[in-house]
Amino acid sequence: MPINAGDTAWIIAASALVMLMTPGVGFFYGGLVRRKNIISMIALSFIAFALVSVQWVLYGYSLAFGPDVGGLIGGLNNICLQGIGLEPTGSSTIPPMLFMLFQMTFATVTLAILTSVFAERVKLSSFIVFGLLWTTLVYDPIAHWVWGGGWLAQLGVLDFAGGIVVHISAGFSALAILLVIGKRIGFGRDLMEPSNIPVALIGMAMLWFGWFGFNGGSALAANGLAVNAIVVTNTAAAAGALVWMLLSWKDGRPASLGIVSGAISGLAAITPAAGYVDIFGALLIGIIAATVCYIALTFRIRNGWDESLDAWSIHGVGGLLGVFAAGVLATTAINGYSGLLAGNVHQLAIQVIAIVATVLYSLIVTFILAKGVDMIMGLRVKEEEEYVGLDISQHGERAYT
Amino acid sequence: MKMVQAIIRPEKMEAVKKALEEKGFIAMTIIEVRGRGEQKGITLEFRGKKVDVDTIPKMKLEIVVKDEDVEIIIDTIRASARTGKVGDGKIFVLPVERMCKVRIDD
């Protein structure tokens, strides 16, 4: 197909929107940690962006979207973007190079989400090595399975914008890393107050804003499907925010952080379904996601899991719910796909297979990678470095002078 | 009357406040401070290069009590703020000549 200026313009804009999500995660997480770690937390997201950007153009894109090898991984044909041109190919209306750029921003934000479990204790050098390994051996294969023509794509899995690829992979990988890296010193005993809630709220604003590009851009065109995706995305986010607010009101006072956590749970859950459901599906997804993620978060805290900033309980659990919901609520009126409610049991079975496979793959491979890096270089900083804080010990900077 | 000044770890502030409250000592002043003890702060080593963090954030707690309460206060702060590692803090006891309320002419 010839290049379509409208589609191309929209996906360039959507790429910029999603780019902002990576530092957005940094600001969101940064505001939630103690004042001695806020720079470190924001920096980890910037590092994730830079690291994965380079990895992606060199070979990451090829692993995820290169010619299929056995349904498991992309071939190395597109290393250093060989053969990725500026003229649309096949049925596409945008340059392949733009698709590569758009997908790059997804890969970067996924590693940024994963920094949750490293909060306030990770050795910077180890994070860089681990991050490179993880994006290569966990993110790229899963992206290939789902979007690059791999085995889940061949089964016909529905994941519109990354419920599996981004949220399940980051969320469940965080749990595996937790087993290796352990709790922060004093977790559950000392007070660990968020250093700057307004900063966290700014980060969340960047996320919500960017998510319009994340889900709306995943239509890969400036069309009605993109508009529907944005509308249902916002609807689920808003419903999630309100539900979490009510739940936390019942248990005390509705904290601003709870309200935005509810929005993120709705956003994570609508992501895989955004191209297949209408606003009623979106409302339902937002309500269920906020409720279940709220329970998951309290479950985590009760069990003393220091998955500090809730990549698992919000992104992981929310994404998982959304992938399931897509198999239930998909309606042919939106994009021609149907789910369980339309009598399609087969679709739900595929969704469940995808969930189980990606959860297990994320847990197992990430655990091995984290263990390896820990044995060779040590994932954690020394105790006194952790006490002083990562801002000074890892970056030689102080946020509040 | 005595003023007890305690320099403690920031992360222990809540525990100390709670412990003092349980013993019936409610009124206090809390100040965020930075400082260093005999160890000159904390030295971090990076591949043989030394990085000094020479002032460490601490909390300072000031509480004015009757002379006979001083020992209880000291014991309570020690019990609730101690980790056993260097940097747990110091307690000073100062004489207080007078205490007047602003609200009323006492």
Coordinates of C-alpha atoms in Angstrom, one line a residue:
Chain A
M1 CA 0.0 0.0 0.0
P2 CA 1.2 3.6 -0.6
I3 CA 2.1 5.7 2.5
N4 CA -0.9 7.2 4.2
A5 CA 0.0 10.7 5.6
G6 CA -2.7 10.6 8.3
D7 CA -1.8 7.2 9.6
T8 CA 1.9 8.1 9.6
A9 CA 1.4 11.4 11.3
W10 CA -0.7 9.8 14.0
I11 CA 1.8 7.0 14.7
I12 CA 4.7 9.5 14.9
A13 CA 2.6 11.4 17.5
A14 CA 1.7 8.2 19.3
S15 CA 5.4 7.2 19.5
A16 CA 6.1 10.5 21.1
L17 CA 3.2 10.0 23.5
V18 CA 4.4 6.6 24.5
M19 CA 8.0 7.8 24.9
L20 CA 6.8 10.1 27.6
M21 CA 5.5 7.1 29.6
T22 CA 9.0 5.9 30.4
P23 CA 10.1 8.9 32.3
G24 CA 6.4 9.0 33.5
V25 CA 7.0 5.7 35.3
G26 CA 10.2 7.2 36.7
F27 CA 8.4 10.2 38.2
F28 CA 5.6 8.0 39.5
Y29 CA 8.0 5.6 41.2
G30 CA 10.4 8.4 42.2
G31 CA 7.7 10.2 44.2
L32 CA 6.9 7.0 46.0
V33 CA 10.4 6.2 47.4
R34 CA 12.2 7.9 50.2
R35 CA 13.9 11.2 49.5
K36 CA 17.4 9.6 49.4
N37 CA 16.3 7.5 46.4
I38 CA 14.2 9.7 44.2
I39 CA 16.9 10.6 41.7
S40 CA 17.9 6.9 41.5
M41 CA 14.3 5.9 40.8
I42 CA 13.8 8.5 38.0
A43 CA 17.3 7.7 36.6
L44 CA 16.5 4.0 36.3
S45 CA 13.7 4.8 33.9
F46 CA 15.8 7.1 31.8
I47 CA 18.5 4.4 31.8
A48 CA 15.9 1.9 30.7
F49 CA 14.9 4.2 27.9
A50 CA 18.5 4.8 26.7
L51 CA 19.6 1.2 27.1
V52 CA 16.6 -0.4 25.4
S53 CA 16.6 2.2 22.6
V54 CA 20.1 1.2 21.6
Q55 CA 19.4 -2.5 22.0
W56 CA 16.3 -2.2 19.9
V57 CA 17.8 -0.6 16.9
L58 CA 20.9 -2.9 17.0
Y59 CA 19.2 -6.3 17.4
G60 CA 16.1 -6.2 19.7
Y61 CA 13.7 -5.3 16.9
S62 CA 15.0 -8.1 14.8
L63 CA 14.5 -10.6 17.7
A64 CA 11.0 -9.4 18.2
F65 CA 9.8 -8.7 14.6
G66 CA 12.3 -10.4 12.3
P67 CA 11.2 -13.4 10.2
D68 CA 9.7 -16.1 12.5
V69 CA 12.0 -18.9 13.7
G70 CA 10.0 -21.9 14.9
G71 CA 7.3 -19.6 16.4
L72 CA 9.7 -18.7 19.3
I73 CA 11.9 -15.8 18.2
G74 CA 12.5 -13.5 15.3
G75 CA 15.5 -14.1 13.0
L76 CA 18.6 -11.9 12.8
N77 CA 17.7 -10.6 9.3
N78 CA 16.9 -7.1 10.5
I79 CA 20.0 -6.5 12.7
C80 CA 20.9 -2.8 12.8
L81 CA 17.6 -2.2 11.0
Q82 CA 18.8 -3.9 7.8
G83 CA 15.8 -4.1 5.4
I84 CA 13.7 -1.8 7.5
G85 CA 12.8 0.9 5.0
L86 CA 10.9 4.1 4.7
E87 CA 8.3 2.9 2.3
P88 CA 5.3 0.8 3.5
T89 CA 5.2 -2.9 2.6
G90 CA 2.3 -5.3 2.2
S91 CA -1.0 -4.0 3.7
S92 CA 0.7 -1.5 5.9
T93 CA 0.2 2.3 5.4
I94 CA 3.1 3.5 7.5
P95 CA 6.9 3.2 7.0
P96 CA 8.4 0.0 8.6
M97 CA 10.9 2.3 10.3
L98 CA 8.0 4.1 12.1
F99 CA 6.5 0.8 13.3
M100 CA 10.0 -0.1 14.6
L101 CA 10.1 3.3 16.5
F102 CA 6.6 2.9 17.9
Q103 CA 7.4 -0.6 19.1
M104 CA 10.7 0.6 20.7
T105 CA 8.8 2.8 23.1
F106 CA 6.9 -0.2 24.3
A107 CA 10.1 -2.1 25.0
T108 CA 11.5 0.8 27.0
V109 CA 8.5 1.4 29.2
T110 CA 8.3 -2.4 30.0
L111 CA 11.8 -2.3 31.5
A112 CA 10.9 0.9 33.3
I113 CA 7.9 -0.7 34.9
L114 CA 10.1 -3.5 36.1
T115 CA 12.3 -1.1 38.1
S116 CA 9.6 -1.3 40.8
V117 CA 11.2 -4.3 42.4
F118 CA 14.7 -2.8 42.3
A119 CA 13.6 0.3 44.2
E120 CA 16.1 1.7 46.8
R121 CA 18.5 -1.3 46.7
V122 CA 19.7 -2.1 43.3
K123 CA 23.3 -1.8 42.2
L124 CA 23.3 0.4 39.1
S125 CA 25.8 -1.6 37.1
S126 CA 23.9 -4.8 37.8
F127 CA 20.7 -3.2 36.8
I128 CA 22.2 -2.3 33.4
V129 CA 23.5 -5.8 32.8
F130 CA 20.3 -7.4 34.0
G131 CA 18.2 -4.9 32.0
L132 CA 20.0 -5.8 28.8
L133 CA 19.7 -9.5 29.4
W134 CA 16.0 -9.3 30.4
T135 CA 14.9 -7.2 27.4
T136 CA 16.8 -9.6 25.1
L137 CA 15.7 -12.9 26.6
V138 CA 12.3 -12.1 28.1
Y139 CA 10.7 -9.1 26.4
D140 CA 11.9 -9.7 22.8
P141 CA 10.7 -13.4 22.7
I142 CA 7.3 -12.6 24.3
A143 CA 6.8 -9.7 21.9
H144 CA 7.6 -12.0 19.0
W145 CA 5.2 -14.7 20.3
V146 CA 2.3 -12.2 20.4
W147 CA 3.0 -9.6 17.8
G148 CA 5.9 -10.8 15.7
G149 CA 4.1 -13.8 14.1
G150 CA 5.2 -16.3 16.9
W151 CA 3.3 -19.2 18.2
L152 CA 0.7 -17.2 20.2
A153 CA 0.0 -15.1 17.2
Q154 CA -0.4 -18.2 15.1
L155 CA -2.9 -19.5 17.8
G156 CA -4.8 -16.2 17.3
V157 CA -4.3 -14.6 20.7
L158 CA -5.8 -11.2 21.3
D159 CA -3.4 -8.6 22.8
F160 CA -4.2 -5.3 21.3
A161 CA -1.5 -3.1 23.0
G162 CA 0.5 -5.2 25.3
G163 CA -1.4 -6.8 28.2
I164 CA 0.8 -9.8 27.8
V165 CA 3.9 -8.3 26.2
V166 CA 4.2 -5.4 28.6
H167 CA 2.2 -5.8 31.7
I168 CA 2.2 -9.6 32.4
S169 CA 5.9 -9.8 31.4
A170 CA 7.0 -6.9 33.6
G171 CA 4.6 -7.7 36.5
F172 CA 5.4 -11.3 36.9
S173 CA 9.1 -10.8 36.2
A174 CA 9.1 -8.4 39.2
L175 CA 8.0 -11.3 41.5
A176 CA 10.8 -13.5 40.2
I177 CA 13.4 -10.8 40.9
L178 CA 12.0 -10.2 44.4
L179 CA 12.9 -13.8 45.2
V180 CA 16.5 -13.0 44.4
I181 CA 17.0 -9.4 45.5
G182 CA 14.9 -9.6 48.7
K183 CA 13.4 -6.8 50.8
R184 CA 14.8 -3.4 51.5
I185 CA 16.5 -3.2 54.9
G186 CA 13.9 -2.2 57.5
F187 CA 10.9 -3.0 55.3
G188 CA 7.8 -3.5 57.5
R189 CA 9.7 -2.1 60.5
D190 CA 10.9 1.4 59.6
L191 CA 8.7 4.1 58.3
M192 CA 9.1 4.4 54.5
E193 CA 7.1 7.4 53.5
P194 CA 6.8 8.5 49.9
S195 CA 9.1 11.4 49.5
N196 CA 7.0 13.5 47.1
I197 CA 3.5 12.5 46.3
P198 CA 2.9 15.5 43.9
V199 CA 5.9 14.2 41.8
A200 CA 4.3 10.8 41.7
L201 CA 1.0 12.3 40.6
I202 CA 2.8 14.2 37.8
G203 CA 4.4 10.9 36.7
M204 CA 0.9 9.3 36.6
A205 CA -0.4 12.2 34.5
M206 CA 2.4 11.5 32.0
L207 CA 1.4 7.8 32.0
W208 CA -2.3 8.4 31.5
F209 CA -1.6 10.9 28.7
G210 CA 0.9 8.6 27.1
W211 CA -1.5 5.7 27.3
F212 CA -3.7 7.3 24.6
G213 CA -0.8 6.8 22.2
F214 CA 0.0 3.4 23.7
N215 CA -3.5 2.0 23.0
G216 CA -4.7 4.4 20.3
G217 CA -1.5 4.0 18.3
S218 CA -1.8 0.2 18.4
A219 CA -4.5 0.5 15.7
L220 CA -1.5 1.5 13.6
A221 CA -3.7 3.9 11.7
A222 CA -5.6 7.1 12.2
N223 CA -9.0 5.5 12.1
G224 CA -12.2 4.6 14.0
L225 CA -10.4 1.7 15.8
A226 CA -7.8 4.1 17.2
V227 CA -10.6 6.4 18.4
N228 CA -12.5 3.5 20.0
A229 CA -9.2 2.3 21.7
I230 CA -8.6 5.8 23.2
V231 CA -12.2 6.1 24.4
V232 CA -12.4 2.7 26.1
T233 CA -8.9 3.3 27.5
N234 CA -9.9 6.5 29.2
T235 CA -13.2 4.9 30.3
A236 CA -11.5 2.0 32.0
A237 CA -8.9 4.3 33.7
A238 CA -11.6 6.6 35.0
A239 CA -13.8 3.7 36.3
G240 CA -10.7 2.1 38.0
A241 CA -9.8 5.4 39.7
L242 CA -13.3 5.9 41.1
V243 CA -13.6 2.3 42.3
W244 CA -10.2 2.3 44.1
M245 CA -11.2 5.6 45.6
L246 CA -14.4 4.1 47.0
L247 CA -12.6 1.0 48.2
S248 CA -9.9 3.0 50.1
W249 CA -12.6 5.4 51.4
K250 CA -14.3 2.4 53.0
D251 CA -11.0 1.4 54.7
G252 CA -10.1 5.0 55.8
R253 CA -9.4 8.0 53.7
P254 CA -9.1 8.0 49.9
A255 CA -5.4 8.7 49.2
S256 CA -4.5 10.4 46.0
L257 CA -2.1 7.5 45.4
G258 CA -4.9 5.0 45.6
I259 CA -7.0 7.0 43.1
V260 CA -4.2 7.0 40.5
S261 CA -3.3 3.3 41.3
G262 CA -6.9 2.5 40.4
A263 CA -6.5 4.4 37.1
I264 CA -3.3 2.4 36.3
S265 CA -5.0 -0.9 37.1
G266 CA -7.8 0.1 34.7
L267 CA -5.3 1.1 32.1
A268 CA -3.2 -2.0 32.4
A269 CA -6.4 -4.2 32.1
I270 CA -7.9 -2.4 29.1
T271 CA -4.6 -2.4 27.2
P272 CA -5.0 -6.0 25.7
A273 CA -8.7 -5.4 25.1
A274 CA -8.8 -1.9 23.8
G275 CA -9.2 -2.9 20.2
Y276 CA -12.0 -5.4 20.8
V277 CA -14.4 -4.0 23.5
D278 CA -17.0 -1.2 23.7
I279 CA -17.5 1.3 26.6
F280 CA -19.6 -1.2 28.6
G281 CA -16.8 -3.7 28.4
A282 CA -14.4 -1.0 29.4
L283 CA -16.4 0.0 32.4
L284 CA -16.6 -3.6 33.5
I285 CA -12.8 -4.1 33.0
G286 CA -12.0 -0.9 34.9
I287 CA -14.3 -1.9 37.9
I288 CA -13.0 -5.4 38.1
A289 CA -9.4 -4.5 37.6
A290 CA -9.4 -1.9 40.4
T291 CA -11.1 -4.3 42.8
V292 CA -8.9 -7.2 42.1
C293 CA -5.7 -5.2 42.0
Y294 CA -6.7 -3.6 45.3
I295 CA -7.0 -7.0 46.8
A296 CA -3.7 -8.1 45.2
L297 CA -2.0 -5.1 46.7
T298 CA -3.3 -5.7 50.2
F299 CA -2.4 -9.4 49.8
R300 CA 1.2 -8.4 48.9
I301 CA 1.5 -6.1 51.9
R302 CA 0.0 -8.6 54.3
N303 CA 2.5 -11.2 53.1
G304 CA 5.4 -8.8 53.5
W305 CA 6.4 -8.9 49.8
D306 CA 8.6 -5.9 49.1
E307 CA 7.6 -5.6 45.5
S308 CA 7.9 -2.0 46.4
L309 CA 6.0 0.0 43.8
D310 CA 3.5 -2.7 42.7
A311 CA 4.5 -3.7 39.2
W312 CA 3.1 -7.1 40.0
S313 CA -0.1 -6.2 41.9
I314 CA -1.2 -3.5 39.5
H315 CA 0.5 -4.1 36.1
G316 CA 0.9 -7.8 36.3
V317 CA -2.5 -8.6 37.8
G318 CA -4.3 -5.9 35.8
G319 CA -2.7 -7.0 32.6
L320 CA -3.6 -10.6 33.3
L321 CA -7.2 -9.7 34.0
G322 CA -7.4 -7.7 30.8
V323 CA -6.0 -10.5 28.6
F324 CA -8.7 -12.8 30.1
A325 CA -11.4 -10.1 29.7
A326 CA -10.5 -9.7 26.0
G327 CA -11.4 -13.4 25.6
V328 CA -14.7 -12.8 27.3
L329 CA -15.9 -9.3 26.2
A330 CA -14.6 -9.0 22.7
T331 CA -17.4 -7.9 20.5
T332 CA -17.5 -8.2 16.7
A333 CA -19.0 -4.8 16.4
I334 CA -15.7 -3.2 17.2
N335 CA -13.1 -5.1 15.3
G336 CA -14.6 -8.4 14.1
Y337 CA -13.3 -10.5 17.0
S338 CA -15.6 -12.2 19.5
G339 CA -15.2 -13.6 23.0
L340 CA -17.0 -15.9 25.4
L341 CA -20.1 -13.7 25.7
A342 CA -20.6 -13.9 21.9
G343 CA -20.3 -17.7 22.3
N344 CA -16.7 -18.0 21.3
V345 CA -15.2 -20.4 23.9
H346 CA -12.2 -21.1 21.7
Q347 CA -10.9 -17.5 22.0
L348 CA -11.0 -17.6 25.8
A349 CA -9.0 -20.9 25.8
I350 CA -6.3 -19.2 23.7
Q351 CA -6.2 -16.3 26.1
V352 CA -5.7 -18.7 29.0
I353 CA -3.0 -20.6 27.3
A354 CA -1.2 -17.3 26.6
I355 CA -1.5 -16.1 30.2
V356 CA -0.2 -19.4 31.6
A357 CA 2.7 -19.5 29.1
T358 CA 3.8 -15.9 29.6
V359 CA 3.5 -16.0 33.3
L360 CA 5.6 -19.1 33.6
Y361 CA 8.2 -17.9 31.0
S362 CA 8.5 -14.6 32.8
L363 CA 8.9 -16.1 36.2
I364 CA 11.3 -18.9 35.3
V365 CA 13.6 -17.1 32.8
T366 CA 13.7 -13.9 34.9
F367 CA 14.5 -15.8 38.0
I368 CA 17.5 -17.5 36.3
L369 CA 18.7 -14.2 34.9
A370 CA 18.4 -12.4 38.3
K371 CA 20.1 -15.3 40.1
G372 CA 23.0 -15.3 37.5
V373 CA 23.6 -11.6 37.7
D374 CA 23.3 -11.8 41.5
M375 CA 25.9 -14.5 41.7
I376 CA 28.3 -12.8 39.4
M377 CA 28.0 -9.1 40.3
G378 CA 25.5 -8.9 43.1
L379 CA 22.2 -7.3 42.5
R380 CA 22.1 -5.3 45.7
V381 CA 24.2 -2.4 47.0
K382 CA 26.1 -2.8 50.2
E383 CA 24.2 -2.2 53.4
E384 CA 25.7 1.2 54.1
E385 CA 25.1 2.3 50.5
E386 CA 21.5 1.4 50.9
Y387 CA 21.3 3.3 54.2
V388 CA 22.8 6.4 52.7
G389 CA 20.6 6.0 49.7
L390 CA 21.1 5.3 46.0
D391 CA 21.1 9.0 45.0
I392 CA 24.4 9.6 46.7
S393 CA 25.9 6.1 46.6
Q394 CA 25.1 5.4 42.9
H395 CA 24.8 8.8 41.3
G396 CA 26.7 11.2 43.6
E397 CA 23.7 13.5 43.7
R398 CA 21.2 14.7 46.2
A399 CA 17.6 15.7 45.3
Y400 CA 16.9 18.2 48.0
T401 CA 19.8 20.3 49.0
Chain B
M1 CA 13.1 20.6 84.9
K2 CA 15.3 19.2 82.2
M3 CA 15.4 19.2 78.5
V4 CA 16.3 15.9 76.9
Q5 CA 17.6 16.3 73.4
A6 CA 17.9 13.1 71.4
I7 CA 19.6 12.8 68.0
I8 CA 18.2 9.6 66.4
R9 CA 17.8 7.8 63.0
P10 CA 15.0 9.3 61.0
E11 CA 13.5 5.8 60.4
K12 CA 13.2 5.3 64.1
M13 CA 11.2 8.5 64.8
E14 CA 7.8 6.9 64.6
A15 CA 8.8 4.1 67.0
V16 CA 10.3 6.6 69.5
K17 CA 7.3 8.8 69.3
K18 CA 5.0 5.9 69.9
A19 CA 7.1 4.5 72.8
L20 CA 7.2 7.9 74.5
E21 CA 3.5 8.3 74.0
E22 CA 2.8 5.0 75.7
K23 CA 4.8 6.2 78.7
G24 CA 2.7 9.3 78.8
F25 CA 5.1 11.8 77.3
I26 CA 3.1 13.6 74.5
A27 CA 4.6 17.1 74.1
M28 CA 7.8 17.2 72.1
T29 CA 9.6 19.2 69.3
I30 CA 11.0 17.4 66.3
I31 CA 13.6 18.9 64.0
E32 CA 15.2 17.5 60.9
V33 CA 18.9 17.8 61.2
R34 CA 22.1 16.8 59.4
G35 CA 25.3 16.0 61.2
R36 CA 28.1 13.6 61.9
G37 CA 29.6 11.7 64.8
E38 CA 33.1 10.5 65.5
Q39 CA 33.1 8.3 62.4
K40 CA 32.9 11.5 60.2
G41 CA 29.7 10.2 58.5
I42 CA 29.9 7.2 56.2
T43 CA 32.7 6.4 53.7
L44 CA 31.7 4.5 50.6
E45 CA 34.3 2.8 48.6
F46 CA 34.2 2.5 44.8
R47 CA 36.9 0.5 43.2
G48 CA 39.4 1.9 45.7
K49 CA 38.1 5.5 45.3
K50 CA 36.7 6.8 48.5
V51 CA 33.4 8.8 48.6
D52 CA 32.7 10.5 51.8
V53 CA 29.2 11.2 52.9
D54 CA 30.2 13.4 55.8
T55 CA 26.8 14.5 57.1
I56 CA 24.0 12.1 57.6
P57 CA 20.3 13.1 58.0
K58 CA 19.0 12.6 61.5
M59 CA 16.0 13.6 63.5
K60 CA 16.4 15.6 66.7
L61 CA 13.8 15.3 69.4
E62 CA 13.5 17.8 72.2
I63 CA 11.4 17.1 75.2
V64 CA 11.1 19.0 78.5
V65 CA 10.4 16.9 81.6
K66 CA 10.6 16.8 85.4
D67 CA 14.0 15.8 86.7
E68 CA 12.8 12.4 88.0
D69 CA 11.5 11.5 84.5
V70 CA 14.8 11.9 82.7
E71 CA 15.9 8.3 83.2
I72 CA 12.6 6.9 81.9
I73 CA 12.9 9.1 78.8
I74 CA 16.5 8.0 78.2
D75 CA 15.6 4.3 78.6
T76 CA 12.5 4.6 76.4
I77 CA 14.4 6.3 73.6
R78 CA 17.3 3.8 73.8
A79 CA 14.9 0.9 73.7
S80 CA 13.0 2.2 70.7
A81 CA 15.8 3.8 68.6
R82 CA 18.6 1.3 69.0
T83 CA 19.8 -0.9 66.1
G84 CA 23.2 -1.7 67.7
K85 CA 25.0 -0.3 64.7
V86 CA 27.2 2.9 64.5
G87 CA 25.0 5.9 64.0
D88 CA 22.2 5.2 66.4
G89 CA 22.6 8.7 67.9
K90 CA 23.1 10.6 71.1
I91 CA 21.1 11.9 74.0
F92 CA 21.8 15.1 75.9
V93 CA 20.3 16.3 79.1
L94 CA 20.2 20.1 79.7
P95 CA 18.9 22.1 82.7
V96 CA 15.9 24.2 82.0
E97 CA 15.4 27.4 84.0
R98 CA 11.8 28.3 83.2
M99 CA 9.0 27.3 81.0
C100 CA 6.2 29.8 80.1
K101 CA 3.1 29.4 78.0
V102 CA 2.5 31.9 75.4
R103 CA -1.3 31.6 75.6
I104 CA -1.7 32.7 79.2
D105 CA 0.3 34.7 81.8
D106 CA 1.3 31.9 84.2

